[in-house]
Every structure is written in C-alpha cells, then in structure tokens.
C-alpha cells in the first residue's frame, strides 16, 4: 500500500514534493488560525467596553477579520484541491502495482475486483480526509499549546489556578480519557465493518454471475439467504453505532462548556475580560479537538482499519498465488 507510491522513482516527485507542499500549506493555515484567535481578544474586549470605542473601530475590526479569514479560505480550498490530486496519484500507483502482480497469479482470488477498484478507492478517499485532519491537528498543537499555556494564567479556580499550563493539561487529560473510553465503546466496530464487506462481496458476486447466467445464479432462495446475512450484519452495526454515537456526541457537547466552566469565574472576579474568555474558548477548542482528532474521526478510522485488513489479505493472497 505504501511502497507502490513512496518507494517508486516514477512517483517520487508527487509522493515527496506533493507532501512537502501540503505541509507548507497547512503551516500557513495554522498561522492564520492563530491570528484569528488573537483577533478574538481585541474584538470582544472592544464589545465589552463599547463606550470607549467608536463605530469606525468596530468596522476596522470586521475588516481585519476578513483580511485574515479570506486568505485562510482560499488556502484551505487550494490545499483540499491539491490533496485530492495527490491522493489520486497514490491510488493510481496502488492500482497498477496490484494489477501487475494479480495478472501473474495462478489461481483466482476471491473478491479481487472489489479489492482493486472499491477498496483502493475508499482507501484513497479516507487517507485524504483523515490524513489532512491529522496533519492539521499536529500543526494546531504546535501553534496553540504555547498560546493556551499562556492563557492559563487567567484561571481563577482553586487548585487548578496553581498548576502551570493548567488548560493544556486539562485538554490533554479529557482527550486521552475520551480516546480510551471510545476505544472500549467502539471495540467491536472494525470487525463488524469487515464482516459487512464480506457479505456485500458475496451478494455482489452472485448478481455479477447472474448477468451471464440467470438460470444457475441469483435464484430467489440464494438471494434471500445472502441478503438475510447482509441485513443481519447491518442491523448489528446499526446497534453498535447507536450507543457509540450517544457517547461520542455527549462527549463533544460537554467539551463545548468546559473552558467556560474553568474561565467563567475569572470574568466575574475581574481577573479576565470577555475577550480573553472567548480567546481561551477558541484556543481550548483548537487544542482539545487536535488532541481528540482520533475520537472525532473514530468512524472513519474504523472504516480505514477494515479496508486495511482486506487489502492486507489481498496482498498476502497475491504473494501466495505466485
């Protein structure tokens, strides 16, 4: 899966040059994100003390936000566009690497067409979305941890206020705790996704064979049997995703109010201003969501693990059949 793209001289420029370009683009986006976070403090402090400021200062603040936000939007869009092309090249490299080895196989491999078309496509799509999310999370942590560490001086809660960088440690603790709980709550999901793909493959194969021979294939009893197995697998998946989503959504909603719970008392005692509170809320959200990138993308990771397992089996079958 990796060697066909990253160890090939043909794809070296795309593999490494393209990856470097994506990294540089994400660095610039993170820089703009930090600038927006700093903008929050000044703008909301102005709103808190409107008597000391003019309407023109308000519009200057709006214009400053647009000067930061629009380059971010453009860069974000171009990065997504380029990454789509970069990942498609990866898919192309994988497809033809598998194709050459598959043609040399002595025996047929069950589901080979699905592996080379559907699974490689889905692997590429998930790599694109999840890879960008992880890289953005890493860049955000590098940029925002120092910001959140400095803002921790405004905490005015007993015990917590005496811990240097308390907001960073709280973000890390809740994210690691959430990840551990998510692992146990969703531990059955990868296997269920894998089983669904196997039953889908069997159902699809029967229909494909029936295109050339409807007499011996796709008989009502066989279709009912295959679809019943498929239905049972999906119903189990729906059930397990049901309670997993309850946990995941509850966790995400609770995290919205955590920074306000920690910093809110300081607003009433005069330790912090409204601008700092909003700035902390944004910075905490950035750091916490970056720490929790695997929790927030757990469904995608589950699907990727299932696809990786199937492609790994396909690679082993190709080697065995040579």
Tab-separated table of N, CA and C in Angstrom, residues 167-287:
chain	number	residue	atom	x	y	z
A	167	UNK	N	-4.720	24.712	31.530
A	167	UNK	CA	-5.666	24.489	30.432
A	167	UNK	C	-5.150	23.437	29.449
A	168	UNK	N	-3.856	23.436	29.215
A	168	UNK	CA	-3.260	22.442	28.314
A	168	UNK	C	-3.402	21.047	28.904
A	169	UNK	N	-3.107	20.916	30.205
A	169	UNK	CA	-3.180	19.604	30.849
A	169	UNK	C	-4.616	19.103	30.907
A	170	UNK	N	-5.564	20.012	31.122
A	170	UNK	CA	-6.968	19.611	31.136
A	170	UNK	C	-7.404	19.134	29.751
A	171	UNK	N	-7.006	19.869	28.705
A	171	UNK	CA	-7.345	19.472	27.331
A	171	UNK	C	-6.760	18.100	27.002
A	172	UNK	N	-5.513	17.887	27.439
A	172	UNK	CA	-4.864	16.599	27.185
A	172	UNK	C	-5.556	15.482	27.954
A	173	UNK	N	-5.877	15.731	29.218
A	173	UNK	CA	-6.482	14.696	30.062
A	173	UNK	C	-7.838	14.258	29.533
A	174	UNK	N	-8.696	15.225	29.199
A	174	UNK	CA	-10.034	14.857	28.728
A	174	UNK	C	-9.960	14.167	27.363
A	175	UNK	N	-8.974	14.545	26.540
A	175	UNK	CA	-8.852	13.936	25.213
A	175	UNK	C	-8.359	12.501	25.307
A	176	UNK	N	-7.340	12.270	26.150
A	176	UNK	CA	-6.828	10.911	26.329
A	176	UNK	C	-7.888	10.029	26.987
A	177	UNK	N	-8.571	10.587	27.992
A	177	UNK	CA	-9.646	9.830	28.631
A	177	UNK	C	-10.759	9.498	27.647
A	178	UNK	N	-11.112	10.470	26.809
A	178	UNK	CA	-12.140	10.228	25.806
A	178	UNK	C	-11.726	9.181	24.790
A	179	UNK	N	-10.442	9.197	24.411
A	179	UNK	CA	-9.934	8.214	23.449
A	179	UNK	C	-9.991	6.802	24.021
A	180	UNK	N	-9.594	6.655	25.279
A	180	UNK	CA	-9.604	5.335	25.913
A	180	UNK	C	-11.035	4.800	26.003
A	181	UNK	N	-11.958	5.673	26.423
A	181	UNK	CA	-13.359	5.244	26.522
A	181	UNK	C	-13.906	4.896	25.138
A	182	UNK	N	-13.563	5.710	24.133
A	182	UNK	CA	-14.039	5.453	22.769
A	182	UNK	C	-13.526	4.113	22.248
A	183	UNK	N	-12.294	3.785	22.612
A	183	UNK	CA	-11.708	2.510	22.163
A	183	UNK	C	-12.543	1.334	22.669
A	184	UNK	N	-12.919	1.386	23.947
A	184	UNK	CA	-13.692	0.284	24.522
A	184	UNK	C	-15.144	0.293	24.052
A	185	UNK	N	-15.726	1.490	23.939
A	185	UNK	CA	-17.122	1.572	23.489
A	185	UNK	C	-17.260	1.085	22.045
A	186	UNK	N	-16.260	1.414	21.202
A	186	UNK	CA	-16.342	1.053	19.783
A	186	UNK	C	-15.462	-0.105	19.380
A	187	UNK	N	-15.104	-0.962	20.336
A	187	UNK	CA	-14.123	-2.018	20.064
A	187	UNK	C	-14.626	-3.045	19.038
A	188	UNK	N	-15.942	-3.203	18.922
A	188	UNK	CA	-16.490	-4.209	18.004
A	188	UNK	C	-16.708	-3.681	16.586
A	189	UNK	N	-16.600	-2.389	16.394
A	189	UNK	CA	-16.962	-1.797	15.107
A	189	UNK	C	-16.087	-2.249	13.934
A	190	UNK	N	-14.745	-2.293	14.066
A	190	UNK	CA	-13.929	-2.713	12.902
A	190	UNK	C	-14.287	-4.099	12.385
A	191	UNK	N	-14.508	-5.049	13.302
A	191	UNK	CA	-14.858	-6.406	12.868
A	191	UNK	C	-16.215	-6.430	12.191
A	192	UNK	N	-17.152	-5.643	12.699
A	192	UNK	CA	-18.484	-5.583	12.075
A	192	UNK	C	-18.405	-4.987	10.670
A	193	UNK	N	-17.582	-3.942	10.494
A	193	UNK	CA	-17.381	-3.357	9.159
A	193	UNK	C	-16.764	-4.390	8.220
A	194	UNK	N	-15.817	-5.148	8.718
A	194	UNK	CA	-15.157	-6.175	7.914
A	194	UNK	C	-16.160	-7.250	7.480
A	195	UNK	N	-17.002	-7.687	8.404
A	195	UNK	CA	-17.989	-8.723	8.077
A	195	UNK	C	-18.991	-8.232	7.035
A	196	UNK	N	-19.360	-6.967	7.115
A	196	UNK	CA	-20.296	-6.408	6.134
A	196	UNK	C	-19.693	-6.435	4.740
A	197	UNK	N	-18.422	-6.093	4.633
A	197	UNK	CA	-17.781	-6.109	3.324
A	197	UNK	C	-17.720	-7.519	2.741
A	198	UNK	N	-17.534	-8.511	3.583
A	198	UNK	CA	-17.513	-9.896	3.103
A	198	UNK	C	-18.889	-10.315	2.599
A	199	UNK	N	-19.939	-9.970	3.334
A	199	UNK	CA	-21.283	-10.343	2.897
A	199	UNK	C	-21.713	-9.534	1.673
A	200	UNK	N	-21.287	-8.277	1.599
A	200	UNK	CA	-21.562	-7.453	0.411
A	200	UNK	C	-20.878	-8.060	-0.812
A	201	UNK	N	-19.647	-8.530	-0.636
A	201	UNK	CA	-18.894	-9.112	-1.749
A	201	UNK	C	-19.582	-10.373	-2.273
A	202	UNK	N	-20.076	-11.210	-1.353
A	202	UNK	CA	-20.759	-12.438	-1.766
A	202	UNK	C	-22.056	-12.124	-2.511
A	203	UNK	N	-22.784	-11.137	-2.015
A	203	UNK	CA	-24.039	-10.729	-2.655
A	203	UNK	C	-23.773	-10.143	-4.039
A	204	UNK	N	-22.753	-9.302	-4.145
A	204	UNK	CA	-22.404	-8.678	-5.421
A	204	UNK	C	-21.938	-9.731	-6.433
A	205	UNK	N	-21.158	-10.697	-5.958
A	205	UNK	CA	-20.642	-11.727	-6.862
A	205	UNK	C	-21.786	-12.540	-7.473
A	206	UNK	N	-22.765	-12.874	-6.659
A	206	UNK	CA	-23.900	-13.648	-7.164
A	206	UNK	C	-24.655	-12.878	-8.243
A	207	UNK	N	-24.810	-11.570	-8.050
A	207	UNK	CA	-25.504	-10.748	-9.045
A	207	UNK	C	-24.685	-10.620	-10.327
A	208	UNK	N	-23.357	-10.487	-10.189
A	208	UNK	CA	-22.497	-10.377	-11.366
A	208	UNK	C	-22.538	-11.666	-12.177
A	209	UNK	N	-22.481	-12.817	-11.493
A	209	UNK	CA	-22.547	-14.098	-12.198
A	209	UNK	C	-23.898	-14.272	-12.906
A	210	UNK	N	-24.942	-13.730	-12.299
A	210	UNK	CA	-26.283	-13.868	-12.889
A	210	UNK	C	-26.438	-13.044	-14.159
A	211	UNK	N	-25.586	-12.048	-14.354
A	211	UNK	CA	-25.658	-11.262	-15.577
A	211	UNK	C	-25.402	-12.138	-16.809
A	212	UNK	N	-24.575	-13.170	-16.655
A	212	UNK	CA	-24.266	-14.075	-17.766
A	212	UNK	C	-25.038	-15.391	-17.689
A	213	UNK	N	-25.543	-15.708	-16.485
A	213	UNK	CA	-26.213	-16.998	-16.338
A	213	UNK	C	-27.314	-16.886	-15.279
A	214	UNK	N	-28.486	-16.427	-15.680
A	214	UNK	CA	-29.586	-16.238	-14.730
A	214	UNK	C	-30.244	-17.553	-14.332
A	215	UNK	N	-29.954	-18.627	-15.047
A	215	UNK	CA	-30.562	-19.919	-14.731
A	215	UNK	C	-29.924	-20.519	-13.483
A	216	UNK	N	-28.608	-20.464	-13.409
A	216	UNK	CA	-27.893	-21.104	-12.304
A	216	UNK	C	-27.506	-20.149	-11.177
A	217	UNK	N	-27.718	-18.853	-11.369
A	217	UNK	CA	-27.315	-17.894	-10.350
A	217	UNK	C	-28.455	-16.913	-10.045
A	218	UNK	N	-28.368	-16.295	-8.880
A	218	UNK	CA	-29.355	-15.305	-8.406
A	218	UNK	C	-30.752	-15.903	-8.303
A	219	UNK	N	-30.824	-17.171	-7.899
A	219	UNK	CA	-32.126	-17.777	-7.650
A	219	UNK	C	-32.732	-17.148	-6.399
A	220	UNK	N	-34.049	-17.092	-6.315
A	220	UNK	CA	-34.698	-16.425	-5.175
A	220	UNK	C	-34.206	-16.912	-3.816
A	221	UNK	N	-34.044	-18.215	-3.660
A	221	UNK	CA	-33.631	-18.735	-2.356
A	221	UNK	C	-32.206	-18.309	-1.989
A	222	UNK	N	-31.307	-18.304	-2.990
A	222	UNK	CA	-29.925	-17.897	-2.712
A	222	UNK	C	-29.834	-16.397	-2.438
A	223	UNK	N	-30.610	-15.597	-3.181
A	223	UNK	CA	-30.618	-14.151	-2.954
A	223	UNK	C	-31.177	-13.823	-1.573
A	224	UNK	N	-32.260	-14.513	-1.192
A	224	UNK	CA	-32.841	-14.286	0.135
A	224	UNK	C	-31.844	-14.640	1.230
A	225	UNK	N	-31.147	-15.759	1.047
A	225	UNK	CA	-30.150	-16.181	2.045
A	225	UNK	C	-29.018	-15.166	2.166
A	226	UNK	N	-28.491	-14.710	1.021
A	226	UNK	CA	-27.391	-13.749	1.036
A	226	UNK	C	-27.821	-12.406	1.621
A	227	UNK	N	-29.025	-11.972	1.232
A	227	UNK	CA	-29.490	-10.666	1.717
A	227	UNK	C	-29.859	-10.729	3.199
A	228	UNK	N	-30.325	-11.860	3.660
A	228	UNK	CA	-30.612	-12.011	5.086
A	228	UNK	C	-29.335	-11.888	5.911
A	229	UNK	N	-28.272	-12.508	5.411
A	229	UNK	CA	-26.980	-12.379	6.095
A	229	UNK	C	-26.499	-10.939	6.093
A	230	UNK	N	-26.707	-10.259	4.957
A	230	UNK	CA	-26.318	-8.851	4.848
A	230	UNK	C	-27.142	-7.992	5.811
A	231	UNK	N	-28.437	-8.249	5.868
A	231	UNK	CA	-29.319	-7.486	6.752
A	231	UNK	C	-28.937	-7.685	8.215
A	232	UNK	N	-28.639	-8.912	8.584
A	232	UNK	CA	-28.249	-9.203	9.966
A	232	UNK	C	-26.965	-8.452	10.335
A	233	UNK	N	-25.995	-8.429	9.413
A	233	UNK	CA	-24.730	-7.735	9.672
A	233	UNK	C	-24.947	-6.234	9.834
A	234	UNK	N	-25.794	-5.657	8.985
A	234	UNK	CA	-26.056	-4.222	9.076
A	234	UNK	C	-26.825	-3.872	10.350
A	235	UNK	N	-27.781	-4.703	10.738
A	235	UNK	CA	-28.548	-4.425	11.952
A	235	UNK	C	-27.644	-4.429	13.180
A	236	UNK	N	-26.689	-5.341	13.206
A	236	UNK	CA	-25.731	-5.369	14.319
A	236	UNK	C	-24.867	-4.112	14.312
A	237	UNK	N	-24.445	-3.691	13.112
A	237	UNK	CA	-23.630	-2.485	13.004
A	237	UNK	C	-24.415	-1.259	13.464
A	238	UNK	N	-25.679	-1.150	13.048
A	238	UNK	CA	-26.507	-0.019	13.453
A	238	UNK	C	-26.647	0.045	14.971
A	239	UNK	N	-26.827	-1.115	15.599
A	239	UNK	CA	-26.986	-1.175	17.047
A	239	UNK	C	-25.736	-0.666	17.757
A	240	UNK	N	-24.581	-1.152	17.332
A	240	UNK	CA	-23.328	-0.767	17.990
A	240	UNK	C	-22.972	0.690	17.714
A	241	UNK	N	-23.258	1.169	16.527
A	241	UNK	CA	-23.025	2.585	16.247
A	241	UNK	C	-24.000	3.469	17.030
A	242	UNK	N	-25.170	2.933	17.362
A	242	UNK	CA	-26.146	3.699	18.114
A	242	UNK	C	-25.608	4.126	19.468
A	243	UNK	N	-25.152	3.152	20.273
A	243	UNK	CA	-24.641	3.544	21.596
A	243	UNK	C	-23.293	4.240	21.499
A	244	UNK	N	-22.519	3.944	20.443
A	244	UNK	CA	-21.252	4.653	20.283
A	244	UNK	C	-21.499	6.135	19.987
A	245	UNK	N	-22.482	6.430	19.152
A	245	UNK	CA	-22.800	7.822	18.829
A	245	UNK	C	-23.345	8.579	20.033
A	246	UNK	N	-24.074	7.889	20.908
A	246	UNK	CA	-24.543	8.536	22.131
A	246	UNK	C	-23.350	9.031	22.946
A	247	UNK	N	-22.353	8.162	23.087
A	247	UNK	CA	-21.156	8.552	23.836
A	247	UNK	C	-20.408	9.681	23.128
A	248	UNK	N	-20.196	9.542	21.827
A	248	UNK	CA	-19.374	10.490	21.088
A	248	UNK	C	-20.001	11.891	21.068
A	249	UNK	N	-21.301	11.964	20.814
A	249	UNK	CA	-21.969	13.266	20.753
A	249	UNK	C	-22.039	13.902	22.138
A	250	UNK	N	-22.300	13.084	23.160
A	250	UNK	CA	-22.340	13.610	24.533
A	250	UNK	C	-20.991	14.194	24.921
A	251	UNK	N	-19.928	13.491	24.578
A	251	UNK	CA	-18.576	13.962	24.887
A	251	UNK	C	-18.291	15.289	24.179
A	252	UNK	N	-18.637	15.380	22.896
A	252	UNK	CA	-18.376	16.599	22.124
A	252	UNK	C	-19.150	17.791	22.678
A	253	UNK	N	-20.413	17.570	23.061
A	253	UNK	CA	-21.221	18.661	23.584
A	253	UNK	C	-20.718	19.136	24.942
A	254	UNK	N	-20.287	18.215	25.782
A	254	UNK	CA	-19.776	18.595	27.096
A	254	UNK	C	-18.495	19.417	26.967
A	255	UNK	N	-17.675	19.087	25.970
A	255	UNK	CA	-16.415	19.804	25.795
A	255	UNK	C	-16.615	21.273	25.411
A	256	UNK	N	-17.801	21.609	24.881
A	256	UNK	CA	-18.078	22.996	24.499
A	256	UNK	C	-18.078	23.897	25.730
A	257	UNK	N	-18.619	23.403	26.849
A	257	UNK	CA	-18.768	24.255	28.028
A	257	UNK	C	-17.595	24.180	29.001
A	258	UNK	N	-16.678	23.227	28.799
A	258	UNK	CA	-15.559	23.071	29.731
A	258	UNK	C	-14.742	24.346	29.893
A	259	UNK	N	-14.290	25.013	28.798
A	259	UNK	CA	-13.491	26.231	29.002
A	259	UNK	C	-14.260	27.335	29.725
A	260	UNK	N	-15.589	27.418	29.517
A	260	UNK	CA	-16.392	28.426	30.215
A	260	UNK	C	-16.507	28.086	31.699
A	261	UNK	N	-16.591	26.796	32.013
A	261	UNK	CA	-16.639	26.380	33.410
A	261	UNK	C	-15.342	26.730	34.135
A	262	UNK	N	-14.229	26.609	33.433
A	262	UNK	CA	-12.932	26.866	34.049
A	262	UNK	C	-12.638	28.362	34.140
A	263	UNK	N	-12.917	29.088	33.069
A	263	UNK	CA	-12.547	30.508	32.996
A	263	UNK	C	-13.659	31.451	33.454
A	264	UNK	N	-14.906	30.986	33.452
A	264	UNK	CA	-16.037	31.848	33.767
A	264	UNK	C	-15.913	32.601	35.085
A	265	UNK	N	-15.533	31.943	36.187
A	265	UNK	CA	-15.411	32.657	37.460
A	265	UNK	C	-14.459	33.850	37.394
A	266	UNK	N	-13.406	33.736	36.606
A	266	UNK	CA	-12.448	34.838	36.482
A	266	UNK	C	-13.044	36.069	35.829
A	267	UNK	N	-14.071	35.875	35.001
A	267	UNK	CA	-14.738	37.012	34.362
A	267	UNK	C	-15.490	37.841	35.405
A	268	UNK	N	-16.083	37.162	36.386
A	268	UNK	CA	-16.860	37.861	37.417
A	268	UNK	C	-15.963	38.487	38.490
A	269	UNK	N	-14.791	37.920	38.689
A	269	UNK	CA	-13.874	38.493	39.684
A	269	UNK	C	-12.947	39.541	39.078
A	270	UNK	N	-13.038	39.735	37.761
A	270	UNK	CA	-12.231	40.755	37.097
A	270	UNK	C	-10.833	40.324	36.721
A	271	UNK	N	-10.528	39.031	36.871
A	271	UNK	CA	-9.193	38.534	36.506
A	271	UNK	C	-9.004	38.546	34.996
A	272	UNK	N	-10.077	38.257	34.261
A	272	UNK	CA	-10.015	38.222	32.797
A	272	UNK	C	-11.121	39.096	32.219
A	273	UNK	N	-11.007	39.381	30.939
A	273	UNK	CA	-12.031	40.137	30.218
A	273	UNK	C	-12.824	39.199	29.318
A	274	UNK	N	-13.888	39.716	28.728
A	274	UNK	CA	-14.698	38.915	27.796
A	274	UNK	C	-13.855	38.453	26.611
A	275	UNK	N	-12.975	39.336	26.134
A	275	UNK	CA	-12.123	38.982	25.002
A	275	UNK	C	-11.228	37.794	25.319
A	276	UNK	N	-10.659	37.774	26.523
A	276	UNK	CA	-9.795	36.663	26.922
A	276	UNK	C	-10.615	35.377	27.054
A	277	UNK	N	-11.832	35.498	27.599
A	277	UNK	CA	-12.690	34.315	27.738
A	277	UNK	C	-12.975	33.687	26.378
A	278	UNK	N	-13.328	34.506	25.389
A	278	UNK	CA	-13.610	33.996	24.041
A	278	UNK	C	-12.341	33.442	23.409
A	279	UNK	N	-11.216	34.117	23.638
A	279	UNK	CA	-9.935	33.647	23.108
A	279	UNK	C	-9.569	32.295	23.704
A	280	UNK	N	-9.769	32.144	25.011
A	280	UNK	CA	-9.491	30.864	25.669
A	280	UNK	C	-10.405	29.776	25.125
A	281	UNK	N	-11.689	30.104	24.956
A	281	UNK	CA	-12.645	29.127	24.441
A	281	UNK	C	-12.202	28.608	23.072
A	282	UNK	N	-11.773	29.524	22.192
A	282	UNK	CA	-11.333	29.114	20.860
A	282	UNK	C	-10.031	28.311	20.923
A	283	UNK	N	-9.055	28.808	21.722
A	283	UNK	CA	-7.768	28.116	21.814
A	283	UNK	C	-7.929	26.740	22.449
A	284	UNK	N	-8.769	26.657	23.493
A	284	UNK	CA	-9.020	25.371	24.144
A	284	UNK	C	-9.675	24.401	23.170
A	285	UNK	N	-10.638	24.918	22.403
A	285	UNK	CA	-11.309	24.080	21.408
A	285	UNK	C	-10.328	23.572	20.357
A	286	UNK	N	-9.409	24.447	19.923
A	286	UNK	CA	-8.414	24.058	18.925
A	286	UNK	C	-7.507	22.957	19.463
A	287	UNK	N	-7.004	23.146	20.687
A	287	UNK	CA	-6.080	22.172	21.272
A	287	UNK	C	-6.807	20.876	21.610
